[in-house]
Coordinates of C-alpha atoms and ligand atoms in Angstrom, one line a residue:
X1105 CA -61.8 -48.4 -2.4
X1106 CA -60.9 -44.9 -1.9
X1107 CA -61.1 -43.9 1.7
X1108 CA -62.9 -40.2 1.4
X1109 CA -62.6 -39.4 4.8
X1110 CA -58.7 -38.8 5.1
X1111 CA -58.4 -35.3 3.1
X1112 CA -55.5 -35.4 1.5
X1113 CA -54.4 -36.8 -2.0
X1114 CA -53.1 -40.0 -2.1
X1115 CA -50.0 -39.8 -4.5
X1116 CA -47.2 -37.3 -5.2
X1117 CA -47.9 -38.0 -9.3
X1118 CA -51.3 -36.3 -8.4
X1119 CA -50.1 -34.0 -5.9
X1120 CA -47.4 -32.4 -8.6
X1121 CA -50.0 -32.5 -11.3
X1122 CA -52.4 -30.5 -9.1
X1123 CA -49.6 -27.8 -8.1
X1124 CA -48.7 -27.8 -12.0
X1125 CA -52.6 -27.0 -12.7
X1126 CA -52.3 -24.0 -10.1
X1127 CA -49.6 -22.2 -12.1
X1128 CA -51.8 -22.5 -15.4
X1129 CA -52.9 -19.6 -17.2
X1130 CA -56.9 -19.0 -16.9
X1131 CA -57.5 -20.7 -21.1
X1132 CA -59.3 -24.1 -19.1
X1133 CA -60.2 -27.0 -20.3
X1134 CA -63.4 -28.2 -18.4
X1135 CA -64.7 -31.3 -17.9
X1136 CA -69.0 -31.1 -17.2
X1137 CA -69.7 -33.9 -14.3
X1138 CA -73.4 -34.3 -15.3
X1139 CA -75.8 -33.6 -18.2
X1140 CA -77.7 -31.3 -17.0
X1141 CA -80.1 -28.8 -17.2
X1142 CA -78.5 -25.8 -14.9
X1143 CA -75.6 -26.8 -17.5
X1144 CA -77.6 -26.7 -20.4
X1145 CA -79.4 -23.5 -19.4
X1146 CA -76.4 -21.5 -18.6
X1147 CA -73.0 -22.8 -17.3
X1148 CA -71.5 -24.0 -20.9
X1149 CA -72.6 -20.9 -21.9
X1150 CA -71.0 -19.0 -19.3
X1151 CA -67.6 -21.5 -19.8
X1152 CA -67.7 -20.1 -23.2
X1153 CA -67.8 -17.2 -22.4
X1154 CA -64.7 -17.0 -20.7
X1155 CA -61.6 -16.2 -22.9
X1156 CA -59.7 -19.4 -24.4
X1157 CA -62.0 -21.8 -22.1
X1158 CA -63.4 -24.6 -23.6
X1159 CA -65.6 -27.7 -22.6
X1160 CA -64.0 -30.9 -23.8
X1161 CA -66.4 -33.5 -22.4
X1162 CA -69.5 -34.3 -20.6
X1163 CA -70.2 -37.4 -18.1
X1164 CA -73.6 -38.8 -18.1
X1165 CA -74.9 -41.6 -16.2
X1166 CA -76.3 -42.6 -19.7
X1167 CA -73.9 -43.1 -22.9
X1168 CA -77.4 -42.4 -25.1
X1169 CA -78.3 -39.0 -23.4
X1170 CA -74.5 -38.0 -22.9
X1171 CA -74.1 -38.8 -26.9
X1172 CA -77.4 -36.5 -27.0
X1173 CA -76.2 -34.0 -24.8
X1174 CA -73.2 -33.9 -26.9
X1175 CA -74.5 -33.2 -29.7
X1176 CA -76.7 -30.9 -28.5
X1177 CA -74.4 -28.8 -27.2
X1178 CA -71.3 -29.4 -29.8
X1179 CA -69.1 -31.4 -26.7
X1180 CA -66.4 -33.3 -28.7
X1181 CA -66.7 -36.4 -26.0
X1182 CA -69.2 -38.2 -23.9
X1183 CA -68.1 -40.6 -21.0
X1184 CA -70.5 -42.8 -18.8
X1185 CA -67.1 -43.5 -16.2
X1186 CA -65.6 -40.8 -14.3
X1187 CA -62.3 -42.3 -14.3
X1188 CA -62.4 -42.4 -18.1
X1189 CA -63.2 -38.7 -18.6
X1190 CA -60.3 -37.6 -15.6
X1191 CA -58.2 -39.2 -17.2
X1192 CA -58.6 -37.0 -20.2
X1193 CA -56.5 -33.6 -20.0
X1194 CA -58.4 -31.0 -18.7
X1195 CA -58.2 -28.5 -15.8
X1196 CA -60.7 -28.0 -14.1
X1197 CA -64.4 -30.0 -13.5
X1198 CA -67.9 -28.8 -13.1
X1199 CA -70.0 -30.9 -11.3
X1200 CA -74.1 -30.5 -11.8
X1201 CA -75.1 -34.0 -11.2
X1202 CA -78.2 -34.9 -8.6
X1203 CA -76.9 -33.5 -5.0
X1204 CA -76.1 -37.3 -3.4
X1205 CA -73.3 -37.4 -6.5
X1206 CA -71.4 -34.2 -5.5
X1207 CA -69.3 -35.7 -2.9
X1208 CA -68.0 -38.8 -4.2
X1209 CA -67.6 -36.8 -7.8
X1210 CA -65.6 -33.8 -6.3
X1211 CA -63.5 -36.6 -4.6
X1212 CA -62.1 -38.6 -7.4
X1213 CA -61.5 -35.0 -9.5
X1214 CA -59.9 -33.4 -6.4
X1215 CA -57.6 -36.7 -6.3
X1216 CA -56.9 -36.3 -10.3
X1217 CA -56.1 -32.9 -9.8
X1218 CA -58.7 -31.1 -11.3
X1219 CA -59.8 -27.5 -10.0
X1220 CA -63.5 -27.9 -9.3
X1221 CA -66.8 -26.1 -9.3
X1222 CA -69.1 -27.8 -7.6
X1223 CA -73.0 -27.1 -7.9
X1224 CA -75.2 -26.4 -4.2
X1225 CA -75.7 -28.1 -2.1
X1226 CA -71.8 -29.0 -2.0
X1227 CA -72.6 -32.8 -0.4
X1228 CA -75.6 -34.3 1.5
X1229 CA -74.3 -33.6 4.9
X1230 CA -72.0 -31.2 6.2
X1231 CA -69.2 -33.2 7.0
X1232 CA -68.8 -34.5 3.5
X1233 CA -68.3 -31.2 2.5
X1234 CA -65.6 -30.3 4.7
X1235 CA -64.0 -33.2 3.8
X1236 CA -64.3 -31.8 -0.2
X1237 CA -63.2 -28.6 0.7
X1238 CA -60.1 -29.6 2.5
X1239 CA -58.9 -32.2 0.2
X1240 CA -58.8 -29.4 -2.5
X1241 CA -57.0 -27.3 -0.3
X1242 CA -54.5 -30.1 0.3
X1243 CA -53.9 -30.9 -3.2
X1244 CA -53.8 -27.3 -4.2
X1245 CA -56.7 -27.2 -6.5
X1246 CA -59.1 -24.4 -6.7
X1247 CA -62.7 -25.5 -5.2
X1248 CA -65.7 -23.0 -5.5
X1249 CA -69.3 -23.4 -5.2
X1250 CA -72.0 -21.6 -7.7
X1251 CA -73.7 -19.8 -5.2
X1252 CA -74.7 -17.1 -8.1
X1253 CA -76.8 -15.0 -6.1
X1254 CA -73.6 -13.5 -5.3
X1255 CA -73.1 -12.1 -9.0
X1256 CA -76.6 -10.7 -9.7
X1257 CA -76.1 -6.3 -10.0
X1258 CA -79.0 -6.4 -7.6
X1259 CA -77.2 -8.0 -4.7
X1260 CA -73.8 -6.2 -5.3
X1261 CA -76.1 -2.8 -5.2
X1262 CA -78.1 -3.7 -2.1
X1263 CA -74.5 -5.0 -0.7
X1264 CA -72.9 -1.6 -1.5
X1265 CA -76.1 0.1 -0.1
X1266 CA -75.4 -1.5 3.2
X1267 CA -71.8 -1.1 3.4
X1268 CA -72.1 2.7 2.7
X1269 CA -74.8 3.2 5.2
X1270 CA -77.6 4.2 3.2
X1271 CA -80.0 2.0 5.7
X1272 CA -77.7 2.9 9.3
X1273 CA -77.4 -0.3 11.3
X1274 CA -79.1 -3.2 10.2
X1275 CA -81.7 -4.6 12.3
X1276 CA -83.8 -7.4 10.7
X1277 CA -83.6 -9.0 7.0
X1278 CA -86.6 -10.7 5.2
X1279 CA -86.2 -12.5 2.6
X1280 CA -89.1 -13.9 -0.1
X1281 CA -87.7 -17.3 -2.3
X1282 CA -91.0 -19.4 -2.8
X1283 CA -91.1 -19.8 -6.5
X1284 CA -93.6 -22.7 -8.6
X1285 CA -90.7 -25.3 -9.5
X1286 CA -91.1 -25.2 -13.6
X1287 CA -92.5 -28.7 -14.7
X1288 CA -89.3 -29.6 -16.4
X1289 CA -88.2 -29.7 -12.8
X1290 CA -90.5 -31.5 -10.7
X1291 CA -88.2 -34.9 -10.9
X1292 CA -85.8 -36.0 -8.1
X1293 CA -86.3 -32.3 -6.4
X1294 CA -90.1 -33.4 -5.5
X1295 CA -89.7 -37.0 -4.6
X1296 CA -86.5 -38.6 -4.1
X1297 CA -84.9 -37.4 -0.8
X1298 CA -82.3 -39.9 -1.6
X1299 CA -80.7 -37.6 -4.8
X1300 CA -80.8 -34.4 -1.9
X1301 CA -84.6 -33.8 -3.2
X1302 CA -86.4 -30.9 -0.9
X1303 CA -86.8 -27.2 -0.9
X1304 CA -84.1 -27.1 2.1
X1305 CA -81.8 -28.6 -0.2
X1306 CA -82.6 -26.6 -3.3
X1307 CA -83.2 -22.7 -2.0
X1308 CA -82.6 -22.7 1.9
X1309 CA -78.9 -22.6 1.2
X1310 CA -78.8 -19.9 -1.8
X1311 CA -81.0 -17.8 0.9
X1312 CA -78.3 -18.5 3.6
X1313 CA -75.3 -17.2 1.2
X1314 CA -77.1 -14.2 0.1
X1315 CA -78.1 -13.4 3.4
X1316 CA -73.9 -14.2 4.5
X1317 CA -73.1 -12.2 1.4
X1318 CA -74.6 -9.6 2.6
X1319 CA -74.0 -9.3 6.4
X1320 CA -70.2 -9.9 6.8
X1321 CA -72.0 -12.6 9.4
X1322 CA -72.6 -16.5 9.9
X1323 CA -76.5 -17.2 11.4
X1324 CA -76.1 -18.6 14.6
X1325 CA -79.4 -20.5 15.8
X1326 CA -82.4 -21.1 13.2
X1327 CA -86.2 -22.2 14.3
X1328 CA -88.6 -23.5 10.9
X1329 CA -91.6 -25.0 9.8
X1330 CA -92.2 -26.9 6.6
X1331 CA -94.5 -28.8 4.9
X1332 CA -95.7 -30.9 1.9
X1333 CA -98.0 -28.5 0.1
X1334 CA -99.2 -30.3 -3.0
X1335 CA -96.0 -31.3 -4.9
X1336 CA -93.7 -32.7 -2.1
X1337 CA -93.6 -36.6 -2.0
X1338 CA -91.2 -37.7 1.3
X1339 CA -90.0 -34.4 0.9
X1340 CA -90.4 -30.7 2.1
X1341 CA -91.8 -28.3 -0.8
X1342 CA -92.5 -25.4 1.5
X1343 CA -90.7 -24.5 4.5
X1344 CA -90.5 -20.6 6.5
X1345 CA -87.8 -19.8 9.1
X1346 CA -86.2 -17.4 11.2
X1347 CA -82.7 -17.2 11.7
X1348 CA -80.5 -15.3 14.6
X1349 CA -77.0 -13.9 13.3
X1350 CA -74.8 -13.2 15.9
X1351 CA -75.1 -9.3 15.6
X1352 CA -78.4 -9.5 17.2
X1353 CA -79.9 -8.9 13.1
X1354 CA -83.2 -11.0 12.7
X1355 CA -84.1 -13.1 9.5
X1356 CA -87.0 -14.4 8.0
X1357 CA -87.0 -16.9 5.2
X1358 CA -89.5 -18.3 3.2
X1359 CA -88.9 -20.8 0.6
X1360 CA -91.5 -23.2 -1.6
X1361 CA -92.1 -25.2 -5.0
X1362 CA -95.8 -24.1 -5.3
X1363 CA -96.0 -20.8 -4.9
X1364 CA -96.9 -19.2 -8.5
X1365 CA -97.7 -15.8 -7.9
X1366 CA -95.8 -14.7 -5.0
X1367 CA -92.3 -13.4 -7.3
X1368 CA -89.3 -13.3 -5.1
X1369 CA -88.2 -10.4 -2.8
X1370 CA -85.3 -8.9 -0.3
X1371 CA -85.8 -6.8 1.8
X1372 CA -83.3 -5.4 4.4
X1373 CA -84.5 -2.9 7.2
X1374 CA -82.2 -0.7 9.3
X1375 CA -82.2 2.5 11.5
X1376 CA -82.1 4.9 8.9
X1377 CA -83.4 2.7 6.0
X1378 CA -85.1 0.3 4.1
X1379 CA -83.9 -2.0 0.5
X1380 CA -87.4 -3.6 -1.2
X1381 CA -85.7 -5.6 -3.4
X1382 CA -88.4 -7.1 -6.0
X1383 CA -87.7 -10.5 -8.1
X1384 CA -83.4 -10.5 -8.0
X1385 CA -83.4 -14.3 -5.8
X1386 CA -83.8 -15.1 -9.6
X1387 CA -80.7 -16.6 -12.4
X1388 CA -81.7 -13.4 -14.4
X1389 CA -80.6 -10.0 -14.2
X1390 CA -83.4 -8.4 -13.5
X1391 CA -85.9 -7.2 -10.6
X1392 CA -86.0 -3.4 -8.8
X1393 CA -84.4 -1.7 -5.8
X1394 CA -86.2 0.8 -3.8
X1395 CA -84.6 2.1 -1.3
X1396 CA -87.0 4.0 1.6
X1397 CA -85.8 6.6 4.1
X1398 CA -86.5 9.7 5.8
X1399 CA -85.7 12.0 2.6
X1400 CA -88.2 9.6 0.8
X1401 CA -87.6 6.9 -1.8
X1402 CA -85.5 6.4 -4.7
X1403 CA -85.4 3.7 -7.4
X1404 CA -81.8 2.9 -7.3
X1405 CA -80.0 1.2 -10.5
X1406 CA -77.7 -1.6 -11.1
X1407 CA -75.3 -3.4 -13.2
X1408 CA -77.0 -5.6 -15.6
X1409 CA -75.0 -8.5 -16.7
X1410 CA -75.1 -13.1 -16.7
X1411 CA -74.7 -14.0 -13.2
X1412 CA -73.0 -17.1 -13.8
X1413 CA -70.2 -15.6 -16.7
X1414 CA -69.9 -13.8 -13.6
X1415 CA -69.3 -16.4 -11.4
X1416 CA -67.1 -18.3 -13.9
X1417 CA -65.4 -15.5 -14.7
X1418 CA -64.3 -14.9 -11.2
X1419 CA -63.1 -19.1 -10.8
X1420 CA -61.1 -18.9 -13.8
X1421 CA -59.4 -16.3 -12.6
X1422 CA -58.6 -17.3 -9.1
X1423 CA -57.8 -21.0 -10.9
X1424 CA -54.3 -18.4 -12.6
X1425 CA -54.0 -17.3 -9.1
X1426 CA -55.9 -14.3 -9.5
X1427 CA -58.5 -13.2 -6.3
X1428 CA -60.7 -16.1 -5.1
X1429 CA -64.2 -17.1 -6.4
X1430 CA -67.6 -15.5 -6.1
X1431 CA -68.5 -18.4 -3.5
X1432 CA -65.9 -20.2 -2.3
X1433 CA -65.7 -23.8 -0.9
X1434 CA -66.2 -22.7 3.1
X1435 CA -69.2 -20.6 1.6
X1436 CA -70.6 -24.1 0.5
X1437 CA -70.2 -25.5 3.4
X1438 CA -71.7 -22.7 5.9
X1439 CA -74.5 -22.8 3.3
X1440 CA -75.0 -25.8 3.6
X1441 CA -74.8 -26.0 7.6
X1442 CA -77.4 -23.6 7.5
X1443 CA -79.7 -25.7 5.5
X1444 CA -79.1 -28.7 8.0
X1445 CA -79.6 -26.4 11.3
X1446 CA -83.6 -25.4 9.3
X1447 CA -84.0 -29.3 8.6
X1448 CA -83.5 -29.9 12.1
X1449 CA -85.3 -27.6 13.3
X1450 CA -88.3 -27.9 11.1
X1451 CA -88.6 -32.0 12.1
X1452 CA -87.6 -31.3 15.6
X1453 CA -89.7 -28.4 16.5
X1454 CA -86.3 -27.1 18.3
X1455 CA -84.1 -24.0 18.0
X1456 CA -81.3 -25.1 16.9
X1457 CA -77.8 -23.9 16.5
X1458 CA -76.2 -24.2 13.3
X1459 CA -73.0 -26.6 13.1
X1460 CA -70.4 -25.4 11.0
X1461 CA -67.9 -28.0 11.9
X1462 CA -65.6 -26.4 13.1
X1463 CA -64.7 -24.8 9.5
Ligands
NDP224 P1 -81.3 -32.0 -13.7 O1 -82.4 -32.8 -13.2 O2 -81.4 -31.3 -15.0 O3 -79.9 -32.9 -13.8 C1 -79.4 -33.6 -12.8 C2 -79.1 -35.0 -13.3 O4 -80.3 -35.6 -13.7 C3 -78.2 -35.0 -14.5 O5 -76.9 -35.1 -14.1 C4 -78.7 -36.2 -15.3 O6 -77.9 -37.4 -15.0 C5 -80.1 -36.5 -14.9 N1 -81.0 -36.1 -15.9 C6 -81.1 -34.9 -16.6 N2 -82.1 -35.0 -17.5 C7 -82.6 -36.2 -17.5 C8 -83.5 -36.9 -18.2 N3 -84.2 -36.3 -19.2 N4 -83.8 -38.2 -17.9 C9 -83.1 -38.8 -16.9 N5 -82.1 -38.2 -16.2 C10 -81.9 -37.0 -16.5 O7 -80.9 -31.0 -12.5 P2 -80.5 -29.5 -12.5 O8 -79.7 -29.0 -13.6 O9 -81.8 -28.8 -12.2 O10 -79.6 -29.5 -11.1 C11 -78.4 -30.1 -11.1 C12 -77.6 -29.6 -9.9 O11 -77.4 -28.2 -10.1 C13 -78.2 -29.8 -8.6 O12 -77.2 -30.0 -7.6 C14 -78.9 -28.4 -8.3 O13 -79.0 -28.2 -6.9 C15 -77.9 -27.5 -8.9 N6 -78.5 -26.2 -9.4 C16 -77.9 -25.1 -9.2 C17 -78.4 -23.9 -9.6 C18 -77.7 -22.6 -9.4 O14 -78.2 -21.6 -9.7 N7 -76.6 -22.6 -8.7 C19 -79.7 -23.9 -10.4 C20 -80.2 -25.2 -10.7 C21 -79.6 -26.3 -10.2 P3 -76.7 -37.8 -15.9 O15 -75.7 -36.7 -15.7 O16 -76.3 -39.1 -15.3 O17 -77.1 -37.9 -17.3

């Protein structure tokens, strides 16, 4: 059995075919690690979109729903075993199976030599996903995490807003990410804590990249509360937090499955101004920015275009060596730590000080 823990690839056939993969041109072949709905919904599509990329196969724990899924989405090949569909010739791997699979999946890709985008959370704890992120570095493969947040207009507006000064120096950030988890969701997120089921797991760490994105900044000590509201079984559905970033900038987080009518919201205040951001922790391109100061407020507009072409767009490029992703694999990881530091706190009743690892 492969031994995950030493990061590093284990032959110099896979180690040559990895450094060959860098040098390639961004028309990918792509490999889909799980039939899934994220995939379904928007990721082949924003594959596709990408110039001369194409998806070649899909792996399914199930050879009658990967046929399905196939079919359904005009894959040429479905494979039940990993090892089969690695085999196959394609550059790069994206993995959207069940959170507990992300690790040992990323692994065995990494060691074939695929580039790989990996789905949040990155692994179930935060070592495993240093471990991923430094056996891709040492087999030379390109490793991102779909963070998409990143990619929405909205964020890249309220990002530039901050950078030019529009709000002075920024003092506390709130942010507003309890949604009602669509019925077609409420499966393994609501009950099996085992597959990385949990709102912690789900939101908490798109909230912690945003909120990274946006500050330059990694939080340093966290303090929640969660709770099982009325969908949760052996797992968090609600949870609210505050989180210290080293600047001294104060955030507030609140993040749920049952929520229906709340909508989703960012707001960041500073010396000279305020951002309401209305619905944009959303996969659409959509929601408003208002931004408040002493002349008075203006609605201020923004790019409008797919978050995750976005995203993709940006991997494929830095898979030909151009620029790096949207997200890359440390900003899975310190995404992830965050999420950890609030599930500590929130079953400890501690503040605690987020672990990065030492990445
Ligand atoms: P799904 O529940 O749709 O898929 C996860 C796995 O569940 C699939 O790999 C599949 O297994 C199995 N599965 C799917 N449909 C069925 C079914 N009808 N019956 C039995 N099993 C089924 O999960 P999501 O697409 O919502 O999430 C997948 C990953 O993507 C997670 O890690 C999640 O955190 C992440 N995600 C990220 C988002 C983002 O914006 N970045 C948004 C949504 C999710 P198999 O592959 O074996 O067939």
């Amino acid at each position: 059995m492969t031994n995950w823990n030493v990061p590093a690839i284990s032959s110099a056939k896979n180690l040559e075919r990895s450094k060959s993969r860098r040098k390639r041109v961004s028309a990918m072949q792509w490999a889909l690690i799980g039939a899934s709905t994220i995939a379904s919904q928007f990721m082949i599509d924003a594959i596709r979109a990408q110039a001369g990329n194409r998806v070649a196969s899909v792996l399914s724990s199930s050879a009658e729903r990967g046929k399905a899924y196939a079919g359904e989405h005009d894959i040429p090949e479905a494979f039940t075993d990993l090892d089969e569909q690695l085999a196959q010739d394609v550059d790069a791997v994206y993995i959207s199976t069940t959170n507990e699979k992300h690790f040992p999946q990323a692994m065995a890709a990494i060691e074939a030599g695929k580039h790989v985008l990996c789905e949040k959370p990155l692994a179930m704890t935060v070592e495993d996903a240093i471990t991923m992120v430094r056996a891709a570095e040492a087999a030379g493969v390109q490793f991102a995490t779909n963070h998409h947040l990143r990619n929405a207009g909205s964020h890249l507006k309220i990002k530039d807003l901050i950078a030019s000064g529009r709000v002075g120096k920024v003092q506390a950030i709130r942010v507003a990410h309890a949604v009602y988890l669509p019925p077609h969701l409420q499966g393994w997120r609501i009950d099996n804590p085992e597959a990385g089921g949990g709102v912690i797991p789900d939101i908490v760490v798109h909230d912690a990249d945003t909120v990274r994105f946006h500050l330059d900044e990694d939080p340093a000590e966290v303090m929640a509360m969660e709770r099982a509201d009325s969908l949760g079984q052996g797992v968090e559905d609600s949870v609210m937090s505050v989180w210290q970033m080293p600047s001294g900038v104060t955030v507030q987080t609140h993040e749920g499955f049952t929520i229906r009518h709340a909508g989703t919201g960012f707001e960041v205040h500073g010396t000279e101004g305020s951002i309401f951001a209305r619905n944009v922790m959303t996969q659409q391109s959509i929601g408003e920015i208002r931004l408040v100061t002493e002349s008075g407020q203006e609605t201020v507009p923004f790019s409008d275009h797919n978050l995750y072409t976005r995203a993709v767009g940006l991997y494929v490029d830095a898979c030909a060596g151009k620029g790096t992703p949207a997200a890359t694999g440390v900003d899975g990881v310190k995404s992830l730590a965050v999420a950890a530091a609030v599930k500590k706190s929130a079953t400890s009743g501690a503040r605690v000080a987020v672990d990065y690892g030492g990445i």
